[in-house]
Amino acid sequence: MNVLITGASAGFGRAIAERLVHDGHTVFATARRKDKLDELSRQLGAKLVAFELDVRSREATAALVREIENGHGPIDALVNNAGLALGLGPAQTSSLDEWDTMIDTNIKGLVYMTHAALPAMVERDRGWVINLGSVAGTYPYPGGNVYGATKAFVHQFTLNLKADLVGKHVRVTSIEPGLCGGTEFSVTRFGGDEQKAATVYQGTQPITAADIAETVSWILSLPSHVNINTIEMMPTCQAPNAFAIARSST
């Protein structure tokens, strides 16, 4: 199977690439950091083909899909993993540039890749689109503002794709993790502050990128009549909170 993975230079994407190559698939790994991809390619061998790509470019995503399909064959599965969170401050003090980056990557990048790869899947009547969402798209938290909103889009976009694809053997899934450690996610969110990022996971046993990769592997193993709409994953140390209520002292 040919699998295209975005954001494959680290974290979830890297773990998914490693697992799927181990499963025997051919992986087309994309990311902005070509040096990290080249390192991964050396590690995994010829079953991983690396492409430098910024998913925020509408033209580049479409061109890459054409290049893969013309040079390597059909894309059987697309894993829309590229995404990020920036900042954890309240909306009124947040950076509009950071909001733009999250919207451009988490929403537009995912939409561009899907729009490029989906028509050929529908024509062949087989394929997968696996989107990496987040529990932040369902459960609001202070500072989640635009990041949570982008992941709510991922959830709803996935379900609406399923509605458009009813009766087809093209399957769509949103994987929505909670607290997940061992990646660059929190370091990126806190602008490279590794100490601050480490406090997020202090005293916990979070789920890992390997757990996400295992889930993707399982989805791709299912028979053609089975579609997994949404998977919400949390470690046992995490649960949704009760509503926040501000009470006056008078």
Short mmCIF file of C-alpha atoms in Angstrom, two decimals:
data_model
loop_
_atom_site.label_atom_id
_atom_site.label_comp_id
_atom_site.label_asym_id
_atom_site.label_seq_id
_atom_site.Cartn_x
_atom_site.Cartn_y
_atom_site.Cartn_z
CA MET A 1 0.00 0.00 0.00
CA ASN A 2 1.19 3.54 -0.77
CA VAL A 3 0.69 5.92 2.15
CA LEU A 4 1.26 9.68 2.09
CA ILE A 5 1.99 11.20 5.51
CA THR A 6 2.30 14.93 6.19
CA GLY A 7 4.36 16.32 9.05
CA ALA A 8 6.49 13.17 9.12
CA SER A 9 9.75 14.66 10.38
CA ALA A 10 8.91 14.19 14.09
CA GLY A 11 6.24 13.18 16.59
CA PHE A 12 3.13 11.40 15.38
CA GLY A 13 4.12 11.57 11.72
CA ARG A 14 7.52 10.03 12.26
CA ALA A 15 6.10 7.25 14.46
CA ILE A 16 3.36 6.52 11.92
CA ALA A 17 5.93 6.36 9.11
CA GLU A 18 8.13 3.97 11.08
CA ARG A 19 5.20 1.71 11.94
CA LEU A 20 3.76 1.59 8.43
CA VAL A 21 7.13 0.81 6.84
CA HIS A 22 7.47 -1.96 9.43
CA ASP A 23 4.03 -3.19 8.32
CA GLY A 24 5.31 -3.42 4.74
CA HIS A 25 3.76 -0.29 3.25
CA THR A 26 5.54 2.24 1.06
CA VAL A 27 5.49 5.61 2.78
CA PHE A 28 5.74 9.02 1.14
CA ALA A 29 6.88 11.21 4.01
CA THR A 30 6.53 14.98 3.78
CA ALA A 31 7.60 17.84 6.01
CA ARG A 32 9.26 21.23 5.85
CA ARG A 33 12.46 19.96 7.52
CA LYS A 34 14.13 18.00 4.75
CA ASP A 35 17.16 17.15 6.90
CA LYS A 36 14.93 15.28 9.36
CA LEU A 37 13.23 13.44 6.51
CA ASP A 38 16.56 12.43 5.00
CA GLU A 39 17.59 11.03 8.38
CA LEU A 40 14.35 9.05 8.53
CA SER A 41 14.88 7.81 4.98
CA ARG A 42 18.36 6.54 5.87
CA GLN A 43 16.90 4.76 8.88
CA LEU A 44 13.97 3.11 7.09
CA GLY A 45 15.42 2.46 3.65
CA ALA A 46 13.82 2.39 0.23
CA LYS A 47 10.28 1.88 1.56
CA LEU A 48 10.28 5.52 2.67
CA VAL A 49 10.42 8.26 0.03
CA ALA A 50 10.94 11.77 1.38
CA PHE A 51 9.54 15.00 -0.05
CA GLU A 52 10.05 18.50 1.28
CA LEU A 53 6.62 20.16 1.53
CA ASP A 54 4.88 23.03 3.26
CA VAL A 55 1.21 22.01 3.33
CA ARG A 56 0.22 25.66 3.56
CA SER A 57 1.00 25.99 -0.15
CA ARG A 58 -2.03 25.12 -2.25
CA GLU A 59 0.05 24.79 -5.42
CA ALA A 60 2.78 22.68 -3.81
CA THR A 61 0.36 20.16 -2.31
CA ALA A 62 -1.42 19.61 -5.61
CA ALA A 63 1.88 19.30 -7.47
CA LEU A 64 3.22 16.76 -4.99
CA VAL A 65 0.17 14.52 -5.27
CA ARG A 66 0.50 14.59 -9.07
CA GLU A 67 4.22 13.80 -8.81
CA ILE A 68 3.65 10.81 -6.55
CA GLU A 69 0.79 9.37 -8.57
CA ASN A 70 2.61 9.84 -11.89
CA GLY A 71 5.95 8.53 -10.64
CA HIS A 72 5.08 5.97 -7.98
CA GLY A 73 1.48 4.90 -8.47
CA PRO A 74 -1.80 5.55 -6.67
CA ILE A 75 -1.95 7.00 -3.17
CA ASP A 76 -3.92 4.42 -1.22
CA ALA A 77 -4.01 6.33 2.07
CA LEU A 78 -3.47 9.94 3.12
CA VAL A 79 -2.56 10.68 6.73
CA ASN A 80 -3.13 14.37 7.39
CA ASN A 81 -0.86 14.74 10.39
CA ALA A 82 0.82 18.13 9.88
CA GLY A 83 -0.37 20.56 12.53
CA LEU A 84 0.65 22.54 15.57
CA ALA A 85 -0.44 24.57 18.56
CA LEU A 86 1.09 27.96 19.28
CA GLY A 87 0.68 29.72 22.61
CA LEU A 88 -1.60 29.08 25.56
CA GLY A 89 -2.64 32.61 26.43
CA PRO A 90 -6.17 34.04 26.46
CA ALA A 91 -7.65 35.13 23.17
CA GLN A 92 -7.47 38.82 24.01
CA THR A 93 -3.67 38.74 24.30
CA SER A 94 -2.89 36.11 21.65
CA SER A 95 -0.78 36.69 18.55
CA LEU A 96 -2.77 37.05 15.35
CA ASP A 97 0.26 35.73 13.44
CA GLU A 98 0.14 32.54 15.53
CA TRP A 99 -3.58 32.23 14.89
CA ASP A 100 -2.95 32.55 11.16
CA THR A 101 -0.23 29.88 11.26
CA MET A 102 -2.51 27.42 13.05
CA ILE A 103 -5.40 28.06 10.68
CA ASP A 104 -3.17 27.83 7.61
CA THR A 105 -1.55 24.57 8.75
CA ASN A 106 -4.24 22.73 10.72
CA ILE A 107 -7.16 23.63 8.47
CA LYS A 108 -6.00 24.85 5.08
CA GLY A 109 -3.09 22.42 4.78
CA LEU A 110 -5.36 19.48 5.61
CA VAL A 111 -7.99 20.70 3.14
CA TYR A 112 -5.43 21.24 0.36
CA MET A 113 -4.00 17.72 0.76
CA THR A 114 -7.42 16.11 0.91
CA HIS A 115 -8.71 18.00 -2.13
CA ALA A 116 -5.64 16.92 -4.12
CA ALA A 117 -5.69 13.23 -3.19
CA LEU A 118 -9.39 12.44 -2.85
CA PRO A 119 -10.66 12.50 -6.46
CA ALA A 120 -8.38 9.66 -7.59
CA MET A 121 -9.41 7.59 -4.55
CA VAL A 122 -13.07 8.09 -5.42
CA GLU A 123 -12.40 7.16 -9.05
CA ARG A 124 -10.69 3.94 -7.93
CA ASP A 125 -13.39 3.40 -5.25
CA ARG A 126 -10.83 2.66 -2.55
CA GLY A 127 -8.63 4.56 -0.15
CA TRP A 128 -8.33 6.17 3.26
CA VAL A 129 -8.14 9.73 4.54
CA ILE A 130 -6.96 9.71 8.16
CA ASN A 131 -7.00 13.08 9.88
CA LEU A 132 -5.21 13.89 13.12
CA GLY A 133 -7.58 15.87 15.28
CA SER A 134 -7.56 16.43 19.03
CA VAL A 135 -9.81 16.24 22.07
CA ALA A 136 -9.27 20.01 22.09
CA GLY A 137 -11.81 20.11 19.27
CA THR A 138 -14.45 18.75 21.63
CA TYR A 139 -13.49 19.94 25.12
CA PRO A 140 -12.61 23.64 25.45
CA TYR A 141 -9.89 24.76 27.85
CA PRO A 142 -8.39 28.14 28.72
CA GLY A 143 -5.89 29.15 26.06
CA GLY A 144 -7.16 26.60 23.55
CA ASN A 145 -9.05 29.23 21.55
CA VAL A 146 -7.94 28.96 17.88
CA TYR A 147 -6.09 25.65 18.26
CA GLY A 148 -9.22 23.98 19.62
CA ALA A 149 -11.31 25.59 16.90
CA THR A 150 -9.03 24.21 14.18
CA LYS A 151 -9.39 20.72 15.61
CA ALA A 152 -13.17 21.11 15.81
CA PHE A 153 -12.97 21.82 12.08
CA VAL A 154 -10.99 18.61 11.54
CA HIS A 155 -13.67 16.60 13.35
CA GLN A 156 -16.57 18.11 11.42
CA PHE A 157 -14.77 18.07 8.07
CA THR A 158 -14.09 14.35 8.54
CA LEU A 159 -17.76 13.59 9.24
CA ASN A 160 -18.88 15.68 6.27
CA LEU A 161 -16.42 13.85 4.02
CA LYS A 162 -18.02 10.61 5.21
CA ALA A 163 -21.43 11.99 4.24
CA ASP A 164 -20.16 12.79 0.74
CA LEU A 165 -18.55 9.36 0.42
CA VAL A 166 -21.47 7.21 1.55
CA GLY A 167 -21.59 4.06 -0.57
CA LYS A 168 -17.95 4.41 -1.60
CA HIS A 169 -15.05 2.32 -0.35
CA VAL A 170 -13.09 5.46 0.49
CA ARG A 171 -12.88 5.68 4.25
CA VAL A 172 -12.31 8.68 6.49
CA THR A 173 -11.32 8.79 10.13
CA SER A 174 -10.52 11.49 12.67
CA ILE A 175 -8.08 10.36 15.37
CA GLU A 176 -8.43 12.67 18.36
CA PRO A 177 -5.76 12.23 21.05
CA GLY A 178 -5.66 13.78 24.49
CA LEU A 179 -2.52 14.21 26.57
CA CYS A 180 0.32 12.80 24.50
CA GLY A 181 3.97 12.99 25.50
CA GLY A 182 7.31 12.35 23.87
CA THR A 183 6.80 14.72 20.93
CA GLU A 184 7.67 18.31 20.07
CA PHE A 185 4.05 19.45 20.50
CA SER A 186 4.37 21.34 23.79
CA VAL A 187 7.89 22.58 23.03
CA THR A 188 6.50 24.16 19.86
CA ARG A 189 3.49 25.54 21.71
CA PHE A 190 5.73 27.25 24.26
CA GLY A 191 8.15 28.69 21.73
CA GLY A 192 10.98 26.23 22.39
CA ASP A 193 10.82 26.39 26.21
CA GLU A 194 11.58 22.74 27.00
CA GLN A 195 11.32 23.19 30.77
CA LYS A 196 7.85 24.70 30.52
CA ALA A 197 6.81 21.98 28.09
CA ALA A 198 8.02 19.26 30.46
CA THR A 199 5.71 20.50 33.24
CA VAL A 200 2.69 19.58 31.10
CA TYR A 201 3.54 15.89 31.51
CA GLN A 202 5.02 15.94 35.00
CA GLY A 203 3.58 13.15 37.16
CA THR A 204 1.58 11.62 34.30
CA GLN A 205 1.78 8.64 31.98
CA PRO A 206 0.54 10.17 28.72
CA ILE A 207 -0.24 8.29 25.56
CA THR A 208 2.61 8.25 23.05
CA ALA A 209 3.23 8.72 19.35
CA ALA A 210 3.65 4.95 19.14
CA ASP A 211 0.07 4.56 20.40
CA ILE A 212 -1.16 6.81 17.60
CA ALA A 213 0.89 4.85 15.06
CA GLU A 214 -0.60 1.60 16.35
CA THR A 215 -4.07 3.06 15.83
CA VAL A 216 -3.32 4.10 12.23
CA SER A 217 -1.92 0.64 11.54
CA TRP A 218 -5.11 -0.95 12.89
CA ILE A 219 -7.37 1.31 10.82
CA LEU A 220 -5.53 0.33 7.64
CA SER A 221 -5.94 -3.36 8.49
CA LEU A 222 -9.75 -3.29 8.62
CA PRO A 223 -11.92 -4.92 5.93
CA SER A 224 -13.26 -2.68 3.18
CA HIS A 225 -16.81 -2.47 4.55
CA VAL A 226 -15.70 -0.97 7.89
CA ASN A 227 -15.25 2.78 8.45
CA ILE A 228 -14.06 4.21 11.76
CA ASN A 229 -15.54 7.70 11.91
CA THR A 230 -13.84 9.04 15.02
CA ILE A 231 -11.44 7.69 17.63
CA GLU A 232 -11.06 9.71 20.83
CA MET A 233 -8.02 8.66 22.85
CA MET A 234 -6.92 9.71 26.34
CA PRO A 235 -4.48 8.27 28.86
CA THR A 236 -6.07 6.85 31.98
CA CYS A 237 -4.73 9.83 33.95
CA GLN A 238 -6.87 12.28 31.96
CA ALA A 239 -10.59 13.03 31.78
CA PRO A 240 -12.75 15.96 30.64
CA ASN A 241 -13.27 18.62 33.30
CA ALA A 242 -16.46 19.98 34.74
CA PHE A 243 -17.70 23.39 33.54
CA ALA A 244 -15.75 26.37 34.82
CA ILE A 245 -17.87 28.82 36.83
CA ALA A 246 -16.68 32.22 38.04
CA ARG A 247 -18.47 33.15 41.27
CA SER A 248 -18.59 36.58 42.83
CA SER A 249 -17.89 37.02 46.52
CA THR A 250 -21.02 39.09 47.07
#
